[in-house]
C-alpha cells in the first residue's frame, strides 16, 4: 500500500490522493502494472501558489525515484 507523509508548507487539500506526488506514483504503478507499495515522505518548503512549480517538481522527483526503486527506465514521452 502507498504511504504518504507531507510536512512543512503543505497546502490545505494537497495531502493524500490529491497530492501530485501521490498521483504520479499511482499513475506510474498503473502504467507499469505494479502495485504502488512505496512510502513517500515529502517536505514542502515552497509556499503554495507561489508559481514556482513545487507540486510539479515533487511529482517529477517521485517518478525519478520510482524508476530507480523499481529498476525501470521510462521513455521521455511516458514521464
PDB file of N, CA, C and O in Angstrom:
ATOM      1  N   UNK A   1       0.838  -1.181   0.000  1.00  0.00           N
ATOM      2  CA  UNK A   1       0.000   0.000   0.000  1.00  0.00           C
ATOM      3  C   UNK A   1       0.880   1.240   0.000  1.00  0.00           C
ATOM      4  O   UNK A   1       1.886   1.303   0.678  1.00  0.00           O
ATOM      5  N   UNK A   2       0.452   2.251  -0.732  1.00  0.00           N
ATOM      6  CA  UNK A   2       1.187   3.500  -0.777  1.00  0.00           C
ATOM      7  C   UNK A   2       0.972   4.273   0.520  1.00  0.00           C
ATOM      8  O   UNK A   2      -0.155   4.429   0.978  1.00  0.00           O
ATOM      9  N   UNK A   3       2.075   4.715   1.114  1.00  0.00           N
ATOM     10  CA  UNK A   3       2.012   5.535   2.319  1.00  0.00           C
ATOM     11  C   UNK A   3       2.577   6.901   1.976  1.00  0.00           C
ATOM     12  O   UNK A   3       3.581   7.008   1.273  1.00  0.00           O
ATOM     13  N   UNK A   4       1.946   7.949   2.480  1.00  0.00           N
ATOM     14  CA  UNK A   4       2.359   9.311   2.151  1.00  0.00           C
ATOM     15  C   UNK A   4       2.357  10.176   3.396  1.00  0.00           C
ATOM     16  O   UNK A   4       1.399  10.181   4.168  1.00  0.00           O
ATOM     17  N   UNK A   5       3.446  10.907   3.580  1.00  0.00           N
ATOM     18  CA  UNK A   5       3.562  11.844   4.691  1.00  0.00           C
ATOM     19  C   UNK A   5       4.116  13.141   4.136  1.00  0.00           C
ATOM     20  O   UNK A   5       5.187  13.154   3.521  1.00  0.00           O
ATOM     21  N   UNK A   6       3.391  14.225   4.336  1.00  0.00           N
ATOM     22  CA  UNK A   6       3.851  15.542   3.910  1.00  0.00           C
ATOM     23  C   UNK A   6       3.986  16.429   5.138  1.00  0.00           C
ATOM     24  O   UNK A   6       3.109  16.450   6.003  1.00  0.00           O
ATOM     25  N   UNK A   7       5.093  17.159   5.188  1.00  0.00           N
ATOM     26  CA  UNK A   7       5.326  18.085   6.288  1.00  0.00           C
ATOM     27  C   UNK A   7       5.721  19.440   5.709  1.00  0.00           C
ATOM     28  O   UNK A   7       6.039  19.561   4.528  1.00  0.00           O
ATOM     29  N   UNK A   8       5.714  20.437   6.538  1.00  0.00           N
ATOM     30  CA  UNK A   8       6.125  21.773   6.099  1.00  0.00           C
ATOM     31  C   UNK A   8       4.948  22.571   5.564  1.00  0.00           C
ATOM     32  O   UNK A   8       3.851  22.539   6.114  1.00  0.00           O
ATOM     33  N   UNK A   9       5.170  23.267   4.459  1.00  0.00           N
ATOM     34  CA  UNK A   9       4.186  24.176   3.877  1.00  0.00           C
ATOM     35  C   UNK A   9       3.212  23.439   2.961  1.00  0.00           C
ATOM     36  O   UNK A   9       3.123  23.710   1.769  1.00  0.00           O
ATOM     37  N   UNK A  10       2.483  22.509   3.530  1.00  0.00           N
ATOM     38  CA  UNK A  10       1.545  21.695   2.754  1.00  0.00           C
ATOM     39  C   UNK A  10       0.233  22.459   2.622  1.00  0.00           C
ATOM     40  O   UNK A  10      -0.401  22.784   3.623  1.00  0.00           O
ATOM     41  N   UNK A  11      -0.185  22.769   1.378  1.00  0.00           N
ATOM     42  CA  UNK A  11      -1.450  23.482   1.228  1.00  0.00           C
ATOM     43  C   UNK A  11      -2.634  22.611   1.624  1.00  0.00           C
ATOM     44  O   UNK A  11      -2.594  21.392   1.470  1.00  0.00           O
ATOM     45  N   UNK A  12      -3.659  23.251   2.121  1.00  0.00           N
ATOM     46  CA  UNK A  12      -4.867  22.525   2.529  1.00  0.00           C
ATOM     47  C   UNK A  12      -5.431  21.771   1.328  1.00  0.00           C
ATOM     48  O   UNK A  12      -5.541  22.310   0.235  1.00  0.00           O
ATOM     49  N   UNK A  13      -5.722  20.495   1.514  1.00  0.00           N
ATOM     50  CA  UNK A  13      -6.278  19.678   0.445  1.00  0.00           C
ATOM     51  C   UNK A  13      -5.232  19.024  -0.438  1.00  0.00           C
ATOM     52  O   UNK A  13      -5.564  18.291  -1.357  1.00  0.00           O
ATOM     53  N   UNK A  14      -3.951  19.281  -0.189  1.00  0.00           N
ATOM     54  CA  UNK A  14      -2.893  18.699  -1.027  1.00  0.00           C
ATOM     55  C   UNK A  14      -2.199  17.552  -0.311  1.00  0.00           C
ATOM     56  O   UNK A  14      -1.033  17.270  -0.558  1.00  0.00           O
ATOM     57  N   UNK A  15      -2.914  16.907   0.567  1.00  0.00           N
ATOM     58  CA  UNK A  15      -2.340  15.731   1.203  1.00  0.00           C
ATOM     59  C   UNK A  15      -3.103  14.510   0.683  1.00  0.00           C
ATOM     60  O   UNK A  15      -4.142  14.632   0.068  1.00  0.00           O
ATOM     61  N   UNK A  16      -2.553  13.375   0.871  1.00  0.00           N
ATOM     62  CA  UNK A  16      -3.206  12.161   0.399  1.00  0.00           C
ATOM     63  C   UNK A  16      -3.296  12.098  -1.114  1.00  0.00           C
ATOM     64  O   UNK A  16      -2.396  12.539  -1.822  1.00  0.00           O
ATOM     65  N   UNK A  17      -4.384  11.564  -1.617  1.00  0.00           N
ATOM     66  CA  UNK A  17      -4.519  11.308  -3.049  1.00  0.00           C
ATOM     67  C   UNK A  17      -4.653  12.574  -3.883  1.00  0.00           C
ATOM     68  O   UNK A  17      -4.606  12.509  -5.105  1.00  0.00           O
ATOM     69  N   UNK A  18      -4.811  13.730  -3.266  1.00  0.00           N
ATOM     70  CA  UNK A  18      -4.870  14.988  -4.000  1.00  0.00           C
ATOM     71  C   UNK A  18      -3.497  15.546  -4.320  1.00  0.00           C
ATOM     72  O   UNK A  18      -3.381  16.494  -5.087  1.00  0.00           O
ATOM     73  N   UNK A  19      -2.457  14.978  -3.728  1.00  0.00           N
ATOM     74  CA  UNK A  19      -1.107  15.483  -3.942  1.00  0.00           C
ATOM     75  C   UNK A  19      -0.553  14.984  -5.270  1.00  0.00           C
ATOM     76  O   UNK A  19      -0.711  13.818  -5.626  1.00  0.00           O
ATOM     77  N   UNK A  20       0.122  15.870  -6.008  1.00  0.00           N
ATOM     78  CA  UNK A  20       0.671  15.486  -7.312  1.00  0.00           C
ATOM     79  C   UNK A  20       1.718  14.383  -7.202  1.00  0.00           C
ATOM     80  O   UNK A  20       1.831  13.550  -8.104  1.00  0.00           O
ATOM     81  N   UNK A  21       2.472  14.349  -6.122  1.00  0.00           N
ATOM     82  CA  UNK A  21       3.467  13.292  -5.944  1.00  0.00           C
ATOM     83  C   UNK A  21       2.778  11.929  -5.818  1.00  0.00           C
ATOM     84  O   UNK A  21       3.229  10.936  -6.398  1.00  0.00           O
ATOM     85  N   UNK A  22       1.691  11.881  -5.086  1.00  0.00           N
ATOM     86  CA  UNK A  22       0.926  10.640  -4.928  1.00  0.00           C
ATOM     87  C   UNK A  22       0.291  10.247  -6.250  1.00  0.00           C
ATOM     88  O   UNK A  22       0.332   9.082  -6.665  1.00  0.00           O
ATOM     89  N   UNK A  23      -0.297  11.226  -6.946  1.00  0.00           N
ATOM     90  CA  UNK A  23      -0.901  10.949  -8.245  1.00  0.00           C
ATOM     91  C   UNK A  23       0.130  10.389  -9.218  1.00  0.00           C
ATOM     92  O   UNK A  23      -0.165   9.476  -9.993  1.00  0.00           O
ATOM     93  N   UNK A  24       1.346  10.931  -9.187  1.00  0.00           N
ATOM     94  CA  UNK A  24       2.405  10.444 -10.077  1.00  0.00           C
ATOM     95  C   UNK A  24       2.762   9.000  -9.745  1.00  0.00           C
ATOM     96  O   UNK A  24       2.933   8.175 -10.650  1.00  0.00           O
ATOM     97  N   UNK A  25       2.875   8.675  -8.466  1.00  0.00           N
ATOM     98  CA  UNK A  25       3.222   7.309  -8.064  1.00  0.00           C
ATOM     99  C   UNK A  25       2.129   6.327  -8.475  1.00  0.00           C
ATOM    100  O   UNK A  25       2.425   5.242  -8.988  1.00  0.00           O
ATOM    101  N   UNK A  26       0.877   6.705  -8.267  1.00  0.00           N
ATOM    102  CA  UNK A  26      -0.236   5.826  -8.628  1.00  0.00           C
ATOM    103  C   UNK A  26      -0.294   5.633 -10.142  1.00  0.00           C
ATOM    104  O   UNK A  26      -0.470   4.512 -10.632  1.00  0.00           O
ATOM    105  N   UNK A  27      -0.141   6.725 -10.893  1.00  0.00           N
ATOM    106  CA  UNK A  27      -0.185   6.629 -12.357  1.00  0.00           C
ATOM    107  C   UNK A  27       0.959   5.787 -12.899  1.00  0.00           C
ATOM    108  O   UNK A  27       0.771   4.979 -13.817  1.00  0.00           O
ATOM    109  N   UNK A  28       2.151   5.954 -12.325  1.00  0.00           N
ATOM    110  CA  UNK A  28       3.304   5.184 -12.799  1.00  0.00           C
ATOM    111  C   UNK A  28       3.121   3.699 -12.497  1.00  0.00           C
ATOM    112  O   UNK A  28       3.408   2.844 -13.342  1.00  0.00           O
ATOM    113  N   UNK A  29       2.638   3.391 -11.307  1.00  0.00           N
ATOM    114  CA  UNK A  29       2.401   1.985 -10.950  1.00  0.00           C
ATOM    115  C   UNK A  29       1.373   1.363 -11.887  1.00  0.00           C
ATOM    116  O   UNK A  29       1.558   0.239 -12.368  1.00  0.00           O
ATOM    117  N   UNK A  30       0.309   2.104 -12.161  1.00  0.00           N
ATOM    118  CA  UNK A  30      -0.721   1.602 -13.064  1.00  0.00           C
ATOM    119  C   UNK A  30      -0.149   1.382 -14.461  1.00  0.00           C
ATOM    120  O   UNK A  30      -0.404   0.363 -15.101  1.00  0.00           O
ATOM    121  N   UNK A  31       0.656   2.328 -14.935  1.00  0.00           N
ATOM    122  CA  UNK A  31       1.279   2.222 -16.258  1.00  0.00           C
ATOM    123  C   UNK A  31       2.172   0.982 -16.361  1.00  0.00           C
ATOM    124  O   UNK A  31       2.215   0.314 -17.391  1.00  0.00           O
ATOM    125  N   UNK A  32       2.876   0.685 -15.270  1.00  0.00           N
ATOM    126  CA  UNK A  32       3.793  -0.461 -15.259  1.00  0.00           C
ATOM    127  C   UNK A  32       3.107  -1.766 -14.871  1.00  0.00           C
ATOM    128  O   UNK A  32       3.719  -2.830 -14.945  1.00  0.00           O
ATOM    129  N   UNK A  33       1.865  -1.685 -14.400  1.00  0.00           N
ATOM    130  CA  UNK A  33       1.153  -2.885 -13.984  1.00  0.00           C
ATOM    131  C   UNK A  33       1.638  -3.445 -12.665  1.00  0.00           C
ATOM    132  O   UNK A  33       1.609  -4.655 -12.451  1.00  0.00           O
ATOM    133  N   UNK A  34       2.077  -2.561 -11.772  1.00  0.00           N
ATOM    134  CA  UNK A  34       2.534  -2.990 -10.443  1.00  0.00           C
ATOM    135  C   UNK A  34       1.702  -2.274  -9.377  1.00  0.00           C
ATOM    136  O   UNK A  34       1.022  -1.295  -9.658  1.00  0.00           O
ATOM    137  N   UNK A  35       1.782  -2.791  -8.162  1.00  0.00           N
ATOM    138  CA  UNK A  35       1.102  -2.134  -7.051  1.00  0.00           C
ATOM    139  C   UNK A  35       2.061  -1.092  -6.461  1.00  0.00           C
ATOM    140  O   UNK A  35       3.245  -1.373  -6.313  1.00  0.00           O
ATOM    141  N   UNK A  36       1.546   0.059  -6.111  1.00  0.00           N
ATOM    142  CA  UNK A  36       2.420   1.119  -5.597  1.00  0.00           C
ATOM    143  C   UNK A  36       2.780   0.926  -4.123  1.00  0.00           C
ATOM    144  O   UNK A  36       2.404   1.710  -3.269  1.00  0.00           O
ATOM    145  N   UNK A  37       3.522  -0.132  -3.830  1.00  0.00           N
ATOM    146  CA  UNK A  37       3.950  -0.385  -2.454  1.00  0.00           C
ATOM    147  C   UNK A  37       5.183   0.462  -2.160  1.00  0.00           C
ATOM    148  O   UNK A  37       6.319  -0.013  -2.236  1.00  0.00           O
ATOM    149  N   UNK A  38       4.947   1.738  -1.884  1.00  0.00           N
ATOM    150  CA  UNK A  38       6.031   2.665  -1.591  1.00  0.00           C
ATOM    151  C   UNK A  38       5.623   3.584  -0.450  1.00  0.00           C
ATOM    152  O   UNK A  38       4.442   3.755  -0.159  1.00  0.00           O
ATOM    153  N   UNK A  39       6.609   4.178   0.158  1.00  0.00           N
ATOM    154  CA  UNK A  39       6.393   5.182   1.193  1.00  0.00           C
ATOM    155  C   UNK A  39       7.031   6.473   0.693  1.00  0.00           C
ATOM    156  O   UNK A  39       8.231   6.506   0.394  1.00  0.00           O
ATOM    157  N   UNK A  40       6.223   7.507   0.584  1.00  0.00           N
ATOM    158  CA  UNK A  40       6.704   8.800   0.107  1.00  0.00           C
ATOM    159  C   UNK A  40       6.670   9.772   1.275  1.00  0.00           C
ATOM    160  O   UNK A  40       5.640   9.963   1.908  1.00  0.00           O
ATOM    161  N   UNK A  41       7.812  10.389   1.541  1.00  0.00           N
ATOM    162  CA  UNK A  41       7.892  11.431   2.568  1.00  0.00           C
ATOM    163  C   UNK A  41       8.273  12.716   1.853  1.00  0.00           C
ATOM    164  O   UNK A  41       9.297  12.776   1.174  1.00  0.00           O
ATOM    165  N   UNK A  42       7.463  13.722   1.995  1.00  0.00           N
ATOM    166  CA  UNK A  42       7.639  14.962   1.267  1.00  0.00           C
ATOM    167  C   UNK A  42       7.708  16.125   2.243  1.00  0.00           C
ATOM    168  O   UNK A  42       6.804  16.300   3.063  1.00  0.00           O
ATOM    169  N   UNK A  43       8.781  16.892   2.165  1.00  0.00           N
ATOM    170  CA  UNK A  43       8.887  18.084   2.990  1.00  0.00           C
ATOM    171  C   UNK A  43       8.740  19.297   2.088  1.00  0.00           C
ATOM    172  O   UNK A  43       9.605  19.567   1.251  1.00  0.00           O
ATOM    173  N   UNK A  44       7.638  19.996   2.239  1.00  0.00           N
ATOM    174  CA  UNK A  44       7.331  21.149   1.396  1.00  0.00           C
ATOM    175  C   UNK A  44       8.002  22.396   1.963  1.00  0.00           C
ATOM    176  O   UNK A  44       7.784  22.746   3.116  1.00  0.00           O
ATOM    177  N   UNK A  45       8.798  23.074   1.126  1.00  0.00           N
ATOM    178  CA  UNK A  45       9.443  24.314   1.550  1.00  0.00           C
ATOM    179  C   UNK A  45       9.088  25.486   0.639  1.00  0.00           C
ATOM    180  O   UNK A  45       9.451  26.606   0.932  1.00  0.00           O
ATOM    181  N   UNK A  46       8.383  25.211  -0.460  1.00  0.00           N
ATOM    182  CA  UNK A  46       7.947  26.263  -1.368  1.00  0.00           C
ATOM    183  C   UNK A  46       6.498  26.589  -1.045  1.00  0.00           C
ATOM    184  O   UNK A  46       5.657  25.695  -1.000  1.00  0.00           O
ATOM    185  N   UNK A  47       6.181  27.866  -0.809  1.00  0.00           N
ATOM    186  CA  UNK A  47       4.794  28.222  -0.492  1.00  0.00           C
ATOM    187  C   UNK A  47       3.830  27.847  -1.618  1.00  0.00           C
ATOM    188  O   UNK A  47       4.180  27.946  -2.800  1.00  0.00           O
ATOM    189  N   UNK A  48       2.641  27.435  -1.249  1.00  0.00           N
ATOM    190  CA  UNK A  48       1.614  27.089  -2.227  1.00  0.00           C
ATOM    191  C   UNK A  48       1.261  28.307  -3.066  1.00  0.00           C
ATOM    192  O   UNK A  48       1.285  29.442  -2.590  1.00  0.00           O
ATOM    193  N   UNK A  49       0.982  28.048  -4.330  1.00  0.00           N
ATOM    194  CA  UNK A  49       0.564  29.092  -5.285  1.00  0.00           C
ATOM    195  C   UNK A  49       1.625  30.165  -5.489  1.00  0.00           C
ATOM    196  O   UNK A  49       1.307  31.291  -5.863  1.00  0.00           O
ATOM    197  N   UNK A  50       2.885  29.825  -5.264  1.00  0.00           N
ATOM    198  CA  UNK A  50       3.965  30.789  -5.470  1.00  0.00           C
ATOM    199  C   UNK A  50       4.389  30.840  -6.936  1.00  0.00           C
ATOM    200  O   UNK A  50       5.183  31.686  -7.324  1.00  0.00           O
ATOM    201  N   UNK A  51       3.867  29.913  -7.736  1.00  0.00           N
ATOM    202  CA  UNK A  51       4.224  29.905  -9.152  1.00  0.00           C
ATOM    203  C   UNK A  51       5.610  29.355  -9.419  1.00  0.00           C
ATOM    204  O   UNK A  51       6.187  29.594 -10.470  1.00  0.00           O
ATOM    205  N   UNK A  52       6.140  28.615  -8.484  1.00  0.00           N
ATOM    206  CA  UNK A  52       7.496  28.083  -8.621  1.00  0.00           C
ATOM    207  C   UNK A  52       7.532  26.615  -9.011  1.00  0.00           C
ATOM    208  O   UNK A  52       8.593  26.011  -9.061  1.00  0.00           O
ATOM    209  N   UNK A  53       6.379  26.021  -9.270  1.00  0.00           N
ATOM    210  CA  UNK A  53       6.330  24.637  -9.729  1.00  0.00           C
ATOM    211  C   UNK A  53       6.627  23.615  -8.667  1.00  0.00           C
ATOM    212  O   UNK A  53       7.124  22.531  -8.971  1.00  0.00           O
ATOM    213  N   UNK A  54       6.345  23.907  -7.424  1.00  0.00           N
ATOM    214  CA  UNK A  54       6.646  22.980  -6.330  1.00  0.00           C
ATOM    215  C   UNK A  54       6.003  21.621  -6.498  1.00  0.00           C
ATOM    216  O   UNK A  54       6.656  20.586  -6.386  1.00  0.00           O
ATOM    217  N   UNK A  55       4.697  21.591  -6.776  1.00  0.00           N
ATOM    218  CA  UNK A  55       3.992  20.314  -6.934  1.00  0.00           C
ATOM    219  C   UNK A  55       4.476  19.535  -8.132  1.00  0.00           C
ATOM    220  O   UNK A  55       4.627  18.311  -8.073  1.00  0.00           O
ATOM    221  N   UNK A  56       4.747  20.221  -9.233  1.00  0.00           N
ATOM    222  CA  UNK A  56       5.262  19.554 -10.438  1.00  0.00           C
ATOM    223  C   UNK A  56       6.639  18.962 -10.183  1.00  0.00           C
ATOM    224  O   UNK A  56       6.931  17.848 -10.624  1.00  0.00           O
ATOM    225  N   UNK A  57       7.465  19.701  -9.482  1.00  0.00           N
ATOM    226  CA  UNK A  57       8.802  19.205  -9.163  1.00  0.00           C
ATOM    227  C   UNK A  57       8.724  17.989  -8.244  1.00  0.00           C
ATOM    228  O   UNK A  57       9.499  17.039  -8.391  1.00  0.00           O
ATOM    229  N   UNK A  58       7.782  18.016  -7.305  1.00  0.00           N
ATOM    230  CA  UNK A  58       7.592  16.867  -6.416  1.00  0.00           C
ATOM    231  C   UNK A  58       7.212  15.628  -7.211  1.00  0.00           C
ATOM    232  O   UNK A  58       7.750  14.540  -6.994  1.00  0.00           O
ATOM    233  N   UNK A  59       6.286  15.782  -8.149  1.00  0.00           N
ATOM    234  CA  UNK A  59       5.845  14.657  -8.971  1.00  0.00           C
ATOM    235  C   UNK A  59       6.993  14.115  -9.815  1.00  0.00           C
ATOM    236  O   UNK A  59       7.175  12.904  -9.932  1.00  0.00           O
ATOM    237  N   UNK A  60       7.785  15.009 -10.400  1.00  0.00           N
ATOM    238  CA  UNK A  60       8.930  14.582 -11.218  1.00  0.00           C
ATOM    239  C   UNK A  60       9.954  13.829 -10.371  1.00  0.00           C
ATOM    240  O   UNK A  60      10.514  12.818 -10.817  1.00  0.00           O
ATOM    241  N   UNK A  61      10.180  14.294  -9.166  1.00  0.00           N
ATOM    242  CA  UNK A  61      11.131  13.620  -8.274  1.00  0.00           C
ATOM    243  C   UNK A  61      10.646  12.218  -7.916  1.00  0.00           C
ATOM    244  O   UNK A  61      11.445  11.277  -7.844  1.00  0.00           O
ATOM    245  N   UNK A  62       9.344  12.073  -7.708  1.00  0.00           N
ATOM    246  CA  UNK A  62       8.783  10.753  -7.402  1.00  0.00           C
ATOM    247  C   UNK A  62       8.979   9.810  -8.584  1.00  0.00           C
ATOM    248  O   UNK A  62       9.374   8.658  -8.411  1.00  0.00           O
ATOM    249  N   UNK A  63       8.721  10.287  -9.798  1.00  0.00           N
ATOM    250  CA  UNK A  63       8.911   9.441 -10.985  1.00  0.00           C
ATOM    251  C   UNK A  63      10.363   8.986 -11.080  1.00  0.00           C
ATOM    252  O   UNK A  63      10.646   7.803 -11.295  1.00  0.00           O
ATOM    253  N   UNK A  64      11.306   9.908 -10.914  1.00  0.00           N
ATOM    254  CA  UNK A  64      12.733   9.541 -10.993  1.00  0.00           C
ATOM    255  C   UNK A  64      13.110   8.544  -9.892  1.00  0.00           C
ATOM    256  O   UNK A  64      13.833   7.584 -10.137  1.00  0.00           O
ATOM    257  N   UNK A  65      12.612   8.765  -8.688  1.00  0.00           N
ATOM    258  CA  UNK A  65      12.934   7.859  -7.580  1.00  0.00           C
ATOM    259  C   UNK A  65      12.342   6.471  -7.818  1.00  0.00           C
ATOM    260  O   UNK A  65      13.007   5.451  -7.562  1.00  0.00           O
ATOM    261  N   UNK A  66      11.116   6.421  -8.330  1.00  0.00           N
ATOM    262  CA  UNK A  66      10.485   5.121  -8.575  1.00  0.00           C
ATOM    263  C   UNK A  66      11.154   4.384  -9.731  1.00  0.00           C
ATOM    264  O   UNK A  66      11.201   3.150  -9.733  1.00  0.00           O
ATOM    265  N   UNK A  67      11.668   5.110 -10.702  1.00  0.00           N
ATOM    266  CA  UNK A  67      12.429   4.450 -11.773  1.00  0.00           C
ATOM    267  C   UNK A  67      13.615   3.693 -11.169  1.00  0.00           C
ATOM    268  O   UNK A  67      13.882   2.551 -11.548  1.00  0.00           O
ATOM    269  N   UNK A  68      14.294   4.317 -10.229  1.00  0.00           N
ATOM    270  CA  UNK A  68      15.433   3.654  -9.579  1.00  0.00           C
ATOM    271  C   UNK A  68      14.976   2.510  -8.682  1.00  0.00           C
ATOM    272  O   UNK A  68      15.530   1.418  -8.730  1.00  0.00           O
ATOM    273  N   UNK A  69      13.950   2.773  -7.873  1.00  0.00           N
ATOM    274  CA  UNK A  69      13.467   1.762  -6.930  1.00  0.00           C
ATOM    275  C   UNK A  69      12.947   0.526  -7.651  1.00  0.00           C
ATOM    276  O   UNK A  69      13.217  -0.602  -7.240  1.00  0.00           O
ATOM    277  N   UNK A  70      12.200   0.730  -8.730  1.00  0.00           N
ATOM    278  CA  UNK A  70      11.603  -0.370  -9.470  1.00  0.00           C
ATOM    279  C   UNK A  70      12.468  -0.847 -10.621  1.00  0.00           C
ATOM    280  O   UNK A  70      12.069  -1.730 -11.385  1.00  0.00           O
ATOM    281  N   UNK A  71      13.656  -0.260 -10.760  1.00  0.00           N
ATOM    282  CA  UNK A  71      14.630  -0.662 -11.786  1.00  0.00           C
ATOM    283  C   UNK A  71      14.016  -0.657 -13.192  1.00  0.00           C
ATOM    284  O   UNK A  71      14.080  -1.647 -13.925  1.00  0.00           O
ATOM    285  N   UNK A  72      13.408   0.480 -13.529  1.00  0.00           N
ATOM    286  CA  UNK A  72      12.833   0.678 -14.859  1.00  0.00           C
ATOM    287  C   UNK A  72      13.328   2.016 -15.397  1.00  0.00           C
ATOM    288  O   UNK A  72      13.800   2.865 -14.666  1.00  0.00           O
ATOM    289  N   UNK A  73      13.210   2.153 -16.689  1.00  0.00           N
ATOM    290  CA  UNK A  73      13.563   3.418 -17.328  1.00  0.00           C
ATOM    291  C   UNK A  73      12.454   3.770 -18.304  1.00  0.00           C
ATOM    292  O   UNK A  73      12.305   3.129 -19.349  1.00  0.00           O
ATOM    293  N   UNK A  74      11.665   4.748 -17.918  1.00  0.00           N
ATOM    294  CA  UNK A  74      10.554   5.159 -18.781  1.00  0.00           C
ATOM    295  C   UNK A  74      11.080   6.040 -19.924  1.00  0.00           C
ATOM    296  O   UNK A  74      11.947   6.873 -19.703  1.00  0.00           O
ATOM    297  N   UNK A  75      10.534   5.855 -21.115  1.00  0.00           N
ATOM    298  CA  UNK A  75      10.897   6.766 -22.194  1.00  0.00           C
ATOM    299  C   UNK A  75      10.360   8.157 -21.864  1.00  0.00           C
ATOM    300  O   UNK A  75       9.367   8.300 -21.131  1.00  0.00           O
ATOM    301  N   UNK A  76      11.013   9.203 -22.394  1.00  0.00           N
ATOM    302  CA  UNK A  76      10.600  10.579 -22.046  1.00  0.00           C
ATOM    303  C   UNK A  76       9.119  10.870 -22.272  1.00  0.00           C
ATOM    304  O   UNK A  76       8.504  11.582 -21.480  1.00  0.00           O
ATOM    305  N   UNK A  77       8.516  10.279 -23.288  1.00  0.00           N
ATOM    306  CA  UNK A  77       7.096  10.569 -23.544  1.00  0.00           C
ATOM    307  C   UNK A  77       6.173   9.942 -22.499  1.00  0.00           C
ATOM    308  O   UNK A  77       5.007  10.312 -22.416  1.00  0.00           O
ATOM    309  N   UNK A  78       6.673   9.016 -21.677  1.00  0.00           N
ATOM    310  CA  UNK A  78       5.869   8.392 -20.627  1.00  0.00           C
ATOM    311  C   UNK A  78       6.098   9.033 -19.257  1.00  0.00           C
ATOM    312  O   UNK A  78       5.456   8.640 -18.300  1.00  0.00           O
ATOM    313  N   UNK A  79       6.992   9.969 -19.175  1.00  0.00           N
ATOM    314  CA  UNK A  79       7.288  10.598 -17.874  1.00  0.00           C
ATOM    315  C   UNK A  79       6.332  11.699 -17.573  1.00  0.00           C
ATOM    316  O   UNK A  79       5.783  12.367 -18.319  1.00  0.00           O
TER     317      UNK A  79
END
